[in-house]
Coordinates of C-alpha atoms and ligand atoms in Angstrom, one line a residue:
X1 CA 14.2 19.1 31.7
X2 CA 12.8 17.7 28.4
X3 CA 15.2 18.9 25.8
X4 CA 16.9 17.9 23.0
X5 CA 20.4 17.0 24.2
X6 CA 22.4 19.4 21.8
X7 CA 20.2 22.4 22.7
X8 CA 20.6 21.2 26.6
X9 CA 24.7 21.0 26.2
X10 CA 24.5 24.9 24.6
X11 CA 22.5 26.1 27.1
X12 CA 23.6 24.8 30.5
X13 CA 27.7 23.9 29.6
X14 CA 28.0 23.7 33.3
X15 CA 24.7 21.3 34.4
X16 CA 26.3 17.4 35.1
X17 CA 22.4 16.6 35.6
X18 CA 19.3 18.4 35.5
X19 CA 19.0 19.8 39.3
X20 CA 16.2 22.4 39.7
X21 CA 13.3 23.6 42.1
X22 CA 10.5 26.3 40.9
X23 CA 9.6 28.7 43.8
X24 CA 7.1 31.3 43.1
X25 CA 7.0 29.8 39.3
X26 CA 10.9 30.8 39.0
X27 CA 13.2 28.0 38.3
X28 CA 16.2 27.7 40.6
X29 CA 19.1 25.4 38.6
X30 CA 22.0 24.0 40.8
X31 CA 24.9 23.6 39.2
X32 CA 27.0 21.4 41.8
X33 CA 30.1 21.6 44.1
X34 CA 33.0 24.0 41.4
X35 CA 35.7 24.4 44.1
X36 CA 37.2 23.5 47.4
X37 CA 39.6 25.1 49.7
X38 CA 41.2 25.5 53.2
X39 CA 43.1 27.2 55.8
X40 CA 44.7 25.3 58.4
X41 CA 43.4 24.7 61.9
X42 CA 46.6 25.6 63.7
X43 CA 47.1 29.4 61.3
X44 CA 47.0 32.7 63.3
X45 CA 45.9 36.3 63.1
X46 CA 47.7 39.5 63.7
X47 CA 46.7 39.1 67.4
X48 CA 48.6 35.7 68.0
X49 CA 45.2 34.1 68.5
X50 CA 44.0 31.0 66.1
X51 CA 42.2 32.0 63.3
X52 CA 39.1 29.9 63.2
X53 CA 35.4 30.2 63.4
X54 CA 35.4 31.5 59.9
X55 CA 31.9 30.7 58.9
X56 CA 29.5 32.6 61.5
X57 CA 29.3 35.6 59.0
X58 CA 31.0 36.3 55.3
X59 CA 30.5 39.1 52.8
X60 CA 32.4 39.7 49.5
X61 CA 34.3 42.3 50.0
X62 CA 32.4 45.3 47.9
X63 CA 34.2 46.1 44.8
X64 CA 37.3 43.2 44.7
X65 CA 35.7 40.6 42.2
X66 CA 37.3 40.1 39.3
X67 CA 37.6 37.9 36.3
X68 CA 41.4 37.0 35.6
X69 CA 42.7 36.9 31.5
X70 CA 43.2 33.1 32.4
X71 CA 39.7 32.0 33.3
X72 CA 40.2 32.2 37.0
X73 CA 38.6 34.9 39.5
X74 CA 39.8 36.6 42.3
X75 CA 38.3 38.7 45.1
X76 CA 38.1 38.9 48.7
X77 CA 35.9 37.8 51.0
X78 CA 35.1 39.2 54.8
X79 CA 34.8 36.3 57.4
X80 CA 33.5 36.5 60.8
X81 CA 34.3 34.3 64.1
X82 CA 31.9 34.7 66.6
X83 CA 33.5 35.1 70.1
X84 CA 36.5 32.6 70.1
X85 CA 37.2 29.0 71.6
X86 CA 34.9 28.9 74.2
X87 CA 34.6 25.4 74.8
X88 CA 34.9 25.8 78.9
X89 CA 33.6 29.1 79.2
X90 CA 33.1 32.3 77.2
X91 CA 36.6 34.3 76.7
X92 CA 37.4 38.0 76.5
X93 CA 37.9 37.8 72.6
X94 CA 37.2 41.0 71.2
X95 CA 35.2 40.8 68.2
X96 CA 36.9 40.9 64.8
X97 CA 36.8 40.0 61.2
X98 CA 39.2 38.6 58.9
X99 CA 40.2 39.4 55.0
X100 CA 40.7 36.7 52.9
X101 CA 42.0 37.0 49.5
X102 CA 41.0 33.7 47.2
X103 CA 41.5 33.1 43.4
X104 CA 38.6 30.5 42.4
X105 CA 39.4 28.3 39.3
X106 CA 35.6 26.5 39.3
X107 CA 36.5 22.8 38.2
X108 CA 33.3 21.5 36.6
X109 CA 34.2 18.3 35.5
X110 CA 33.3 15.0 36.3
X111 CA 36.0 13.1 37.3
X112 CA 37.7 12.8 40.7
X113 CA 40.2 15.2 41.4
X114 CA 42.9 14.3 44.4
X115 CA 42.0 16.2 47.7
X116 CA 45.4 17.7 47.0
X117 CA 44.4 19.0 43.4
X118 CA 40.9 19.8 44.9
X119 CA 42.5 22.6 46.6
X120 CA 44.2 24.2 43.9
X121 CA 40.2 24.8 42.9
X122 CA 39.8 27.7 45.5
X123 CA 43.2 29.1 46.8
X124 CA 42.8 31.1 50.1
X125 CA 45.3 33.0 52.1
X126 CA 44.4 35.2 55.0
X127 CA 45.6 39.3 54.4
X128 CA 44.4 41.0 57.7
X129 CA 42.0 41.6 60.4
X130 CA 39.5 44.6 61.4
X131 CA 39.3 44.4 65.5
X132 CA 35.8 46.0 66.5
X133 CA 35.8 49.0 68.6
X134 CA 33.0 51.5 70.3
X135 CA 33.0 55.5 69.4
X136 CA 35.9 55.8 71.6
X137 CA 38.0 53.1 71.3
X138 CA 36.9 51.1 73.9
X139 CA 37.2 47.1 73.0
X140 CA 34.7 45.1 72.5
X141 CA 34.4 41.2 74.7
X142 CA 33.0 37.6 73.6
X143 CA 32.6 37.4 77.6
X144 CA 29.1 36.3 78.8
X145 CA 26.7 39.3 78.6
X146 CA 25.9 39.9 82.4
X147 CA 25.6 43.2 82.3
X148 CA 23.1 45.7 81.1
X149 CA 24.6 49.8 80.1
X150 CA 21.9 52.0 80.8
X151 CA 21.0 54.0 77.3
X152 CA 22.6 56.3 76.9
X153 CA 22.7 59.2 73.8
X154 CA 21.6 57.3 70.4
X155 CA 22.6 53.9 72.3
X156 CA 19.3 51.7 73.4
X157 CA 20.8 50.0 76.8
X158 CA 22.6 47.1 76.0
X159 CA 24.8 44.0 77.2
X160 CA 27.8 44.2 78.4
X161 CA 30.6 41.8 80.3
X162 CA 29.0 43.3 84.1
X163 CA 27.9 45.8 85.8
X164 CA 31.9 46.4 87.0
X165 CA 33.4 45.3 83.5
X166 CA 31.4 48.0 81.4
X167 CA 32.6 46.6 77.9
X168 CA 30.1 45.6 75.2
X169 CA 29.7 41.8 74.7
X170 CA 29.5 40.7 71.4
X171 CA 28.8 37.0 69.8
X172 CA 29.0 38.2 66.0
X173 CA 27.0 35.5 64.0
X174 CA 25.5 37.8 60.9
X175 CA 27.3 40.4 58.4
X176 CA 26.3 42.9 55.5
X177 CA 29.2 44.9 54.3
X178 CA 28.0 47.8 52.4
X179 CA 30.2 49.7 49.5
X180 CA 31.6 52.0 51.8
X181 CA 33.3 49.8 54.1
X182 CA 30.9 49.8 56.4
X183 CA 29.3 47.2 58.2
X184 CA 25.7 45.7 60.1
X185 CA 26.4 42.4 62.1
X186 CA 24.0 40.9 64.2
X187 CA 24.4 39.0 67.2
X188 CA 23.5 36.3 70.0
X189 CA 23.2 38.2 73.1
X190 CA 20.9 41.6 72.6
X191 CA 20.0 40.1 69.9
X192 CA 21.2 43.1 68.4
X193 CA 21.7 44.5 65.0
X194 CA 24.8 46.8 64.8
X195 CA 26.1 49.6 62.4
X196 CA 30.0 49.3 62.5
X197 CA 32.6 51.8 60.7
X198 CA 35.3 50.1 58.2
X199 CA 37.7 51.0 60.7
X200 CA 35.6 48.6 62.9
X201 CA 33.8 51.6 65.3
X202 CA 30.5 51.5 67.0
X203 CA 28.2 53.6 65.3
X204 CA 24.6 52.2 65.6
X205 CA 22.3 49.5 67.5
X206 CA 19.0 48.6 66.6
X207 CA 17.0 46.4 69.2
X208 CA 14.4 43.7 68.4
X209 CA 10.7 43.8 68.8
X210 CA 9.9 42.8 72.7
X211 CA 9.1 39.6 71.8
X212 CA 12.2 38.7 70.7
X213 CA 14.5 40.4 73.6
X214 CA 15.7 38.1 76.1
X215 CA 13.5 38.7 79.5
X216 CA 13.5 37.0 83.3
X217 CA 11.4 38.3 85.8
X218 CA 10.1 41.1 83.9
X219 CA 13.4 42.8 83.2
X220 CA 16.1 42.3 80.3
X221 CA 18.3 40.0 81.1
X222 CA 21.3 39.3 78.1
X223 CA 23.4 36.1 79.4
X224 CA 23.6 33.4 77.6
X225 CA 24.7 30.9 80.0
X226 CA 20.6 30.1 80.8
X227 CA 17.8 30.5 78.7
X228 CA 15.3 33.7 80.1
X229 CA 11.6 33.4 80.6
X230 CA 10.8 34.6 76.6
X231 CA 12.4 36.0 74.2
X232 CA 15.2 34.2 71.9
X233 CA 16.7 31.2 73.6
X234 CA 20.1 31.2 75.2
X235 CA 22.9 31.1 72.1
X236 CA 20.0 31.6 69.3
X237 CA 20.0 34.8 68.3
X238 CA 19.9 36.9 64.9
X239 CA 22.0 34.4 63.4
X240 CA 21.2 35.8 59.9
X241 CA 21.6 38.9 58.5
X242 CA 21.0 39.8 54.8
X243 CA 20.4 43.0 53.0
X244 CA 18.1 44.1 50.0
X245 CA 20.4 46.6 48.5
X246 CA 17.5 48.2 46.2
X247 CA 15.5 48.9 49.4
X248 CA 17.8 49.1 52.3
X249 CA 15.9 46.7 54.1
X250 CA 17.8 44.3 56.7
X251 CA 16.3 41.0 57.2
X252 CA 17.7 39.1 60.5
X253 CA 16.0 35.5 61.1
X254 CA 16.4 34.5 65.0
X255 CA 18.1 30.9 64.8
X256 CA 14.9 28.8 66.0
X257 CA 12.1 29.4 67.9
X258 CA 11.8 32.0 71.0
X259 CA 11.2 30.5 74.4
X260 CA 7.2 31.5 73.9
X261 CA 7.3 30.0 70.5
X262 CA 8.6 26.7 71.3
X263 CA 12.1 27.3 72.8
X264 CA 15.5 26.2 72.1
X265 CA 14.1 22.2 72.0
X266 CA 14.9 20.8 68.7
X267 CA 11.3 18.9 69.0
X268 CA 9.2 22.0 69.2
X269 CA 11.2 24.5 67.6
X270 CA 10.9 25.0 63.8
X271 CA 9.5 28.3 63.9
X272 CA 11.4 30.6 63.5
X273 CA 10.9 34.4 63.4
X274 CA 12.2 36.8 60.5
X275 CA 12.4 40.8 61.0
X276 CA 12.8 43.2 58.4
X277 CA 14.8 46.8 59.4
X278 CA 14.1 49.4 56.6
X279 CA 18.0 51.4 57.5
X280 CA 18.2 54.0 54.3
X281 CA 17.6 56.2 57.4
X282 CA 20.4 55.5 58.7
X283 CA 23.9 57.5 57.8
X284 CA 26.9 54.9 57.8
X285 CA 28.7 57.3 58.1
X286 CA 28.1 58.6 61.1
X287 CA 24.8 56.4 62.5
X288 CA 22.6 58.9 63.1
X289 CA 19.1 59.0 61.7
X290 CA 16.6 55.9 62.9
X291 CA 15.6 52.6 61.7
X292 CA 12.0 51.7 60.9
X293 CA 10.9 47.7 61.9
X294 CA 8.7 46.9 58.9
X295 CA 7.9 43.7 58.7
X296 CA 7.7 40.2 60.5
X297 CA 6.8 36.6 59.0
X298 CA 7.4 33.0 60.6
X299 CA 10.0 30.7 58.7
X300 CA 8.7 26.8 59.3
X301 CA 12.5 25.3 59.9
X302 CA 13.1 21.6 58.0
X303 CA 12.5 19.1 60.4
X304 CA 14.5 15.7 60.2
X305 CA 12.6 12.9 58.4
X306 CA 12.7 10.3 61.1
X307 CA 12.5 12.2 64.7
X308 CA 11.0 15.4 63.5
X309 CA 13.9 17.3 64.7
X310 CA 13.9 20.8 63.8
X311 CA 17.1 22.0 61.3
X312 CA 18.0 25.0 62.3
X313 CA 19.1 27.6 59.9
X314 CA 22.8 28.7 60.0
X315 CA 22.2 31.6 57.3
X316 CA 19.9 33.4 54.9
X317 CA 20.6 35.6 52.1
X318 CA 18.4 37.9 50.3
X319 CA 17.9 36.7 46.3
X320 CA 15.0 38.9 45.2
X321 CA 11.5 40.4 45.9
X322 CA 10.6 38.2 49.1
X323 CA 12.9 34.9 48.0
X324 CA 15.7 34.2 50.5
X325 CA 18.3 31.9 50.2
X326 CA 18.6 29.9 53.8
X327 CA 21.4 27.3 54.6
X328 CA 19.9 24.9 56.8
X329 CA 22.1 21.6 58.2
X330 CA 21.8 19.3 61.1
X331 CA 25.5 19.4 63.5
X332 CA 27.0 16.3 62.2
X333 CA 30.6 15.9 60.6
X334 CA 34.3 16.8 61.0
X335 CA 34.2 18.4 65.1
X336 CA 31.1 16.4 65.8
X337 CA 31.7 13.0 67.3
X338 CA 29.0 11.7 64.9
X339 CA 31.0 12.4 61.4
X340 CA 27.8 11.4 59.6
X341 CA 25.7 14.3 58.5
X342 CA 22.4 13.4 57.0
X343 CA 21.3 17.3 55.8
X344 CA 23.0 20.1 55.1
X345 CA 21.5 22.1 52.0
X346 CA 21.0 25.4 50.8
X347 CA 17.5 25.9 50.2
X348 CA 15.3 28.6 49.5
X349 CA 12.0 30.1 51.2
X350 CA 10.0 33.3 49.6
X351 CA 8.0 35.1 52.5
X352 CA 5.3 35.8 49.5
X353 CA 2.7 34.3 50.6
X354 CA 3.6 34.3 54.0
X355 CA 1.4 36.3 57.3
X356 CA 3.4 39.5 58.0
X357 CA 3.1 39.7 62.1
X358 CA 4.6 43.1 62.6
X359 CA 3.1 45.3 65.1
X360 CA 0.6 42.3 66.0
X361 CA -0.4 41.5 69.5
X362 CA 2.3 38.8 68.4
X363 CA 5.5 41.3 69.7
X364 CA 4.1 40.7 72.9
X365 CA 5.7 37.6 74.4
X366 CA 2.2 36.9 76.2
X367 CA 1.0 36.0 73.0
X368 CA 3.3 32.9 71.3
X369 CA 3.2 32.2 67.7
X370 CA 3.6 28.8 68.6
X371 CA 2.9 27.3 71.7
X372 CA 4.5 24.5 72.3
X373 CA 6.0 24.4 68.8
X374 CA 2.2 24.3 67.4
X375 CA 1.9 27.5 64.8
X376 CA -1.4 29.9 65.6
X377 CA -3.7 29.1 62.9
X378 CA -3.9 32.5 62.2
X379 CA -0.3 32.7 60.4
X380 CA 0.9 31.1 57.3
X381 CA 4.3 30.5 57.4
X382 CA 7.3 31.1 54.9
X383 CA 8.1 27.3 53.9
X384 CA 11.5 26.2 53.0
X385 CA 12.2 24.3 49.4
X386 CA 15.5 22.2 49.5
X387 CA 17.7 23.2 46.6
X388 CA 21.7 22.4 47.0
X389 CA 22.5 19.2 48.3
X390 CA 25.7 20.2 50.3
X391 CA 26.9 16.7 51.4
X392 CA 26.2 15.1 47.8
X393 CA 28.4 12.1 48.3
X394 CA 29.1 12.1 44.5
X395 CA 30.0 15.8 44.4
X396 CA 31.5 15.7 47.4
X397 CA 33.8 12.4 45.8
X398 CA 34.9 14.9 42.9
X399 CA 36.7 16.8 45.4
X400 CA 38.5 14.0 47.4
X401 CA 35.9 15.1 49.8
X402 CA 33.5 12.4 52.4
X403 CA 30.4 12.0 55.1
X404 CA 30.5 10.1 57.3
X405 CA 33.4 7.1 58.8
X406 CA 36.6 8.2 59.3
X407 CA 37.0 11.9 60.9
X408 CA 40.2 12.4 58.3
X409 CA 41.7 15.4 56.7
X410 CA 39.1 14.9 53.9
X411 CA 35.8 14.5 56.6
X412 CA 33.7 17.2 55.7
X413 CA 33.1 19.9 57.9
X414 CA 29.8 19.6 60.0
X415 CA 29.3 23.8 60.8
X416 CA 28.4 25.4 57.6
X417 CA 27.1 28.7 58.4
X418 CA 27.8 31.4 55.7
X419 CA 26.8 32.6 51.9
X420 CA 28.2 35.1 49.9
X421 CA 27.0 35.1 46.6
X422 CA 28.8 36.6 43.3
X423 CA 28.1 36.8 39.4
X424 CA 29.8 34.1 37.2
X425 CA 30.4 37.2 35.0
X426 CA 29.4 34.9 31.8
X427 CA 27.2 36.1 29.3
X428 CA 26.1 33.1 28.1
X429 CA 24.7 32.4 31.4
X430 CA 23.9 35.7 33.5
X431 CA 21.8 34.2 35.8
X432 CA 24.5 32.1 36.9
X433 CA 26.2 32.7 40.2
X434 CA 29.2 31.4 42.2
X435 CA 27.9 30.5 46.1
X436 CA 30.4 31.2 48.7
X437 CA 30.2 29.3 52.2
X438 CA 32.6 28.6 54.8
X439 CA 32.0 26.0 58.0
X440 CA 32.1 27.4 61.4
X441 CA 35.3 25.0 63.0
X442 CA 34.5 26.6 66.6
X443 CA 38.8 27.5 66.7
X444 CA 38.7 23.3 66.9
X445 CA 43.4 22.6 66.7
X446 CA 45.4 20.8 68.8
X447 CA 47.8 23.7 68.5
X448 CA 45.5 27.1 69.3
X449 CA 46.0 30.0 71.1
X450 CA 43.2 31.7 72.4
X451 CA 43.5 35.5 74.1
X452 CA 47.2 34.6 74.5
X453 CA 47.2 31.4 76.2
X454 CA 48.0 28.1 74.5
X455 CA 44.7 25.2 73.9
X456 CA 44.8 21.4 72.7
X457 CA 41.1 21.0 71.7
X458 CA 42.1 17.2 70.9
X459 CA 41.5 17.4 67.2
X460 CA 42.4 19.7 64.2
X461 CA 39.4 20.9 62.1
X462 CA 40.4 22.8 59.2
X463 CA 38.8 26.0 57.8
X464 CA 37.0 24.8 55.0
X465 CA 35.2 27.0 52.1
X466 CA 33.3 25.3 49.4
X467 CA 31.8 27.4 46.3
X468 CA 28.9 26.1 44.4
X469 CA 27.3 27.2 40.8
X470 CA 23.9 27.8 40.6
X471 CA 21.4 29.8 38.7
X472 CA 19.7 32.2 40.3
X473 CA 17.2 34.3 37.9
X474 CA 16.3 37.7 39.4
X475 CA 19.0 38.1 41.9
X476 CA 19.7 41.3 42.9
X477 CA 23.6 42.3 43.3
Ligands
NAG1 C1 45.4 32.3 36.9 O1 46.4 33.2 37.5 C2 46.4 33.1 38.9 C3 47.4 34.1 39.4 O2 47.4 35.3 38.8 C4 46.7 31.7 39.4 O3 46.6 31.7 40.8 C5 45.6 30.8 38.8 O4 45.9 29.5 39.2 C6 45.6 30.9 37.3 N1 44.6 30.0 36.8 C7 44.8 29.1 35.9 C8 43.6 28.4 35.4 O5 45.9 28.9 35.4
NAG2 C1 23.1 32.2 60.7 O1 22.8 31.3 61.8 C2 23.8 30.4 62.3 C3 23.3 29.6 63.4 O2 22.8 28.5 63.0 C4 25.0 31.2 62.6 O3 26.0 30.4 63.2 C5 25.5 31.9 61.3 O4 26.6 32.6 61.6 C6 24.4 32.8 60.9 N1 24.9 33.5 59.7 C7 24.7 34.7 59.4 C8 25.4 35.4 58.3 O5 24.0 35.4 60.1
NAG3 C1 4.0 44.6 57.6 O1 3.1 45.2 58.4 C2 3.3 46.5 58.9 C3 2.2 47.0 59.8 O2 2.0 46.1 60.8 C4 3.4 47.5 57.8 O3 3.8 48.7 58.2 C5 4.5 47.0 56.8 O4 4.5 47.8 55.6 C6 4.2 45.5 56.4 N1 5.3 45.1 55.6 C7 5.2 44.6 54.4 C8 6.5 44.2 53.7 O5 4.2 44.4 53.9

């Protein structure tokens, strides 16, 4: 920025260094790392089981931000595990989200603060749990789909435990909570988009395009313990799901490629599809009314700069018209035995300009979008800008936070998967936002129960949440 540096100080208090990307002619500022916190790998939920897995999904919890007399905010967020420690096999962990109350003092200075004092930055404590439910109070299971419930009423058919274990399997990785405590997930195995009361009740499913469903010898097939014929991969389902509140549109971007399009390899896999669900038609109250798919465009994944390896993208959020926030990261840091991660950012992709493939030949698996990872020539692709530098060894240094060496207390976490996204409520600045994310530590303590029984995973990952500042013109709350 080419500015005089009194007129710079007024205008961006906040800004260490000038940090900006322009998609679409809009300029995106990032503000750095404001506050760190954690919850212990060893704490437990009202179940008894481990309370971990924290980052598959988060929302803010509609109507619970606020801005304290003494400069600090409060609010809480929603979290989402996906289906418990399932390190061996999958578990019967009925799906379930936590509330977590924080109060965020954003520290914005320069020098170091002790990992101790980083905490104080973003204190969390965990308040309850919503265990998820169908119409009749049935549980729900993290257990491998191998099962298929014939449709039945408003229900499409859909995966469940087995054919003799008739419960519906869920692997919750994507959440939108809307004001009236209600709730859309999405998940791994259908992959499905749900409609869930607050109380945490079946109420809606919405299937994807055939392309996308899961398929083996010409039938639907939901496991994920091997990849189907076409269809998403095994464990790479809608992993994201965001909401345009002014349209009612879901978005829910598939984790890489489909089998057809280049399959679960990280070589081959960087295209990734994104579906848009128009749901004002839809009562959350009650689920009734239908869906409408409306649109379709191809995300091109970051690859890795030296083996082209494709980065796949933990989470998306909606910012404005056609501009999407997606976290994107390699696997590496604390619970990976490599503790050196060399990309995790937040970075931003606008579908624009993009090819919308809706109701193209396209939803037929026959035809790939990429075959063997190569993109049809016919479709321009979404393509990602990086914007937050999460593992920003200086900014990670101001929070007695590291990458790399030693997998410590302070190693930071290598499963980022979350964004929740909430006005800095300062008028000098009211394009500025705090950015919420939490890291997925797959339940990782060597003092965890799972479903009742007691589990040494070897290590003890803490839940860790990190908060960034950014400024975010046009984003729509
Ligand atoms: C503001 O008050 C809350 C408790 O109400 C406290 O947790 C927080 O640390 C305080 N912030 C500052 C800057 O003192
Ligand atoms: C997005 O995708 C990742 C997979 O990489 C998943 O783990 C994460 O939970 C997803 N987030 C949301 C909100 O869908
Ligand atoms: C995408 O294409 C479909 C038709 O194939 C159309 O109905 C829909 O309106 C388009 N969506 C957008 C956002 O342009």
């Amino acid at each position: 920025m080419m500015c005089a540096i009194l007129a710079c100080v007024n205008a961006v208090p906040h800004s260490r260094r000038d940090d900006h990307v322009k998609v679409n002619g809009v300029k995106y500022t990032n503000k750095g790392l404001v506050a760190f916190g954690q919850l212990p790998a060893n704490a437990l939920d009202v179940t008894g089981d481990t309370l971990g897995g924290l980052g598959s999904a988060m929302a803010l919890k509609p109507g619970s931000w606020q801005k304290l007399t003494n400069g600090s905010f409060a609010g809480t967020l929603y979290v989402h595990p996906d289906r418990g420690y399932n390190i061996d096999k999958t578990v019967d962990y009925q799906a379930r989200h936590h509330t977590i109350d924080f109060v965020l003092t954003p520290y914005e200075k320069k020098k170091k603060l002790t990992f101790e004092d980083a905490q104080a930055t973003l204190q969390v404590a965990y308040t309850g749990t919503i265990l998820k439910t169908e119409r009749d109070g049935k549980k729900t299971t993290g257990l491998d789909a191998a099962g298929i419930r014939d449709a039945l009423g408003i229900d499409p058919q859909l995966p469940i435990a087995s054919m003799s274990d008739d419960r519906l399997s869920l692997d919750v990785e994507g959440m939108v909570a809307n004001a009236d405590g209600s709730f859309w997930i999405s998940d791994e195995y259908g992959p499905y988009i749900y409609l869930f009361s607050a109380k945490g009740a079946l109420l809606h499913a919405i299937t994807p395009p055939a392309a996308v469903l899961p398929m083996r010898d010409g039938e639907i097939d939901f496991t994920s313990v091997e990849d189907p014929d076409s269809g998403r991969a095994a464990n790479q389902g809608l992993e994201n799901l965001t909401i345009d509140p002014a349209t009612q549109t879901l978005y829910a971007m598939l984790q890489s490629a489909t089998i057809q399009d280049g399959g679960n390899d990280d070589e081959t896999s960087r295209y990734a599809r994104l579906l848009a669900y128009d749901v004002s038609g839809v009562s959350t109250a009650d689920g009734s009314g239908d869906s409408a798919y409306v649109g379709e465009w191809v995300v091109e994944l970051p690859v890795s700069n030296s083996k082209g390896k494709t980065r796949a993208a933990s989470e998306i959020h909606f910012l404005n018209d056609g501009v999407f926030l997606v976290l994107s990261r390699d696997g590496k840091g604390g619970g990976d035995d490599d503790t050196e991660s060399k990309y995790k950012n937040i970075a931003i992709f606008s579908i624009s300009d993009a090819t919308n493939i809706s109701n193209s030949k396209f939803d037929d698996p026959a035809n790939p979008i990429a075959n063997g990872g190569n993109l049809d020539k016919s479709i321009s692709p979404a393509e990602v800008t990086d914007f937050i530098d999460m593992i920003d060894d200086d900014e990670l240094a101001r929070f007695g936070l590291h990458n790399g060496d030693d997998a410590d207390d302070t190693l930071i976490a290598s499963k980022w998967e979350s964004l929740a996204i909430v006005s800095v409520s300062d008028e000098e600045s009211p394009d500025d936002y705090f950015i919420f994310t939490a890291a997925d530590n797959d339940f990782i303590t060597t003092d965890g129960i799972s479903v009742g029984q007691q589990y040494d995973a070897g290590a003890d990952v803490a839940n860790q949440f990190m908060v960034f500042r950014a400024t975010l013109p046009g984003y729509l709350t």
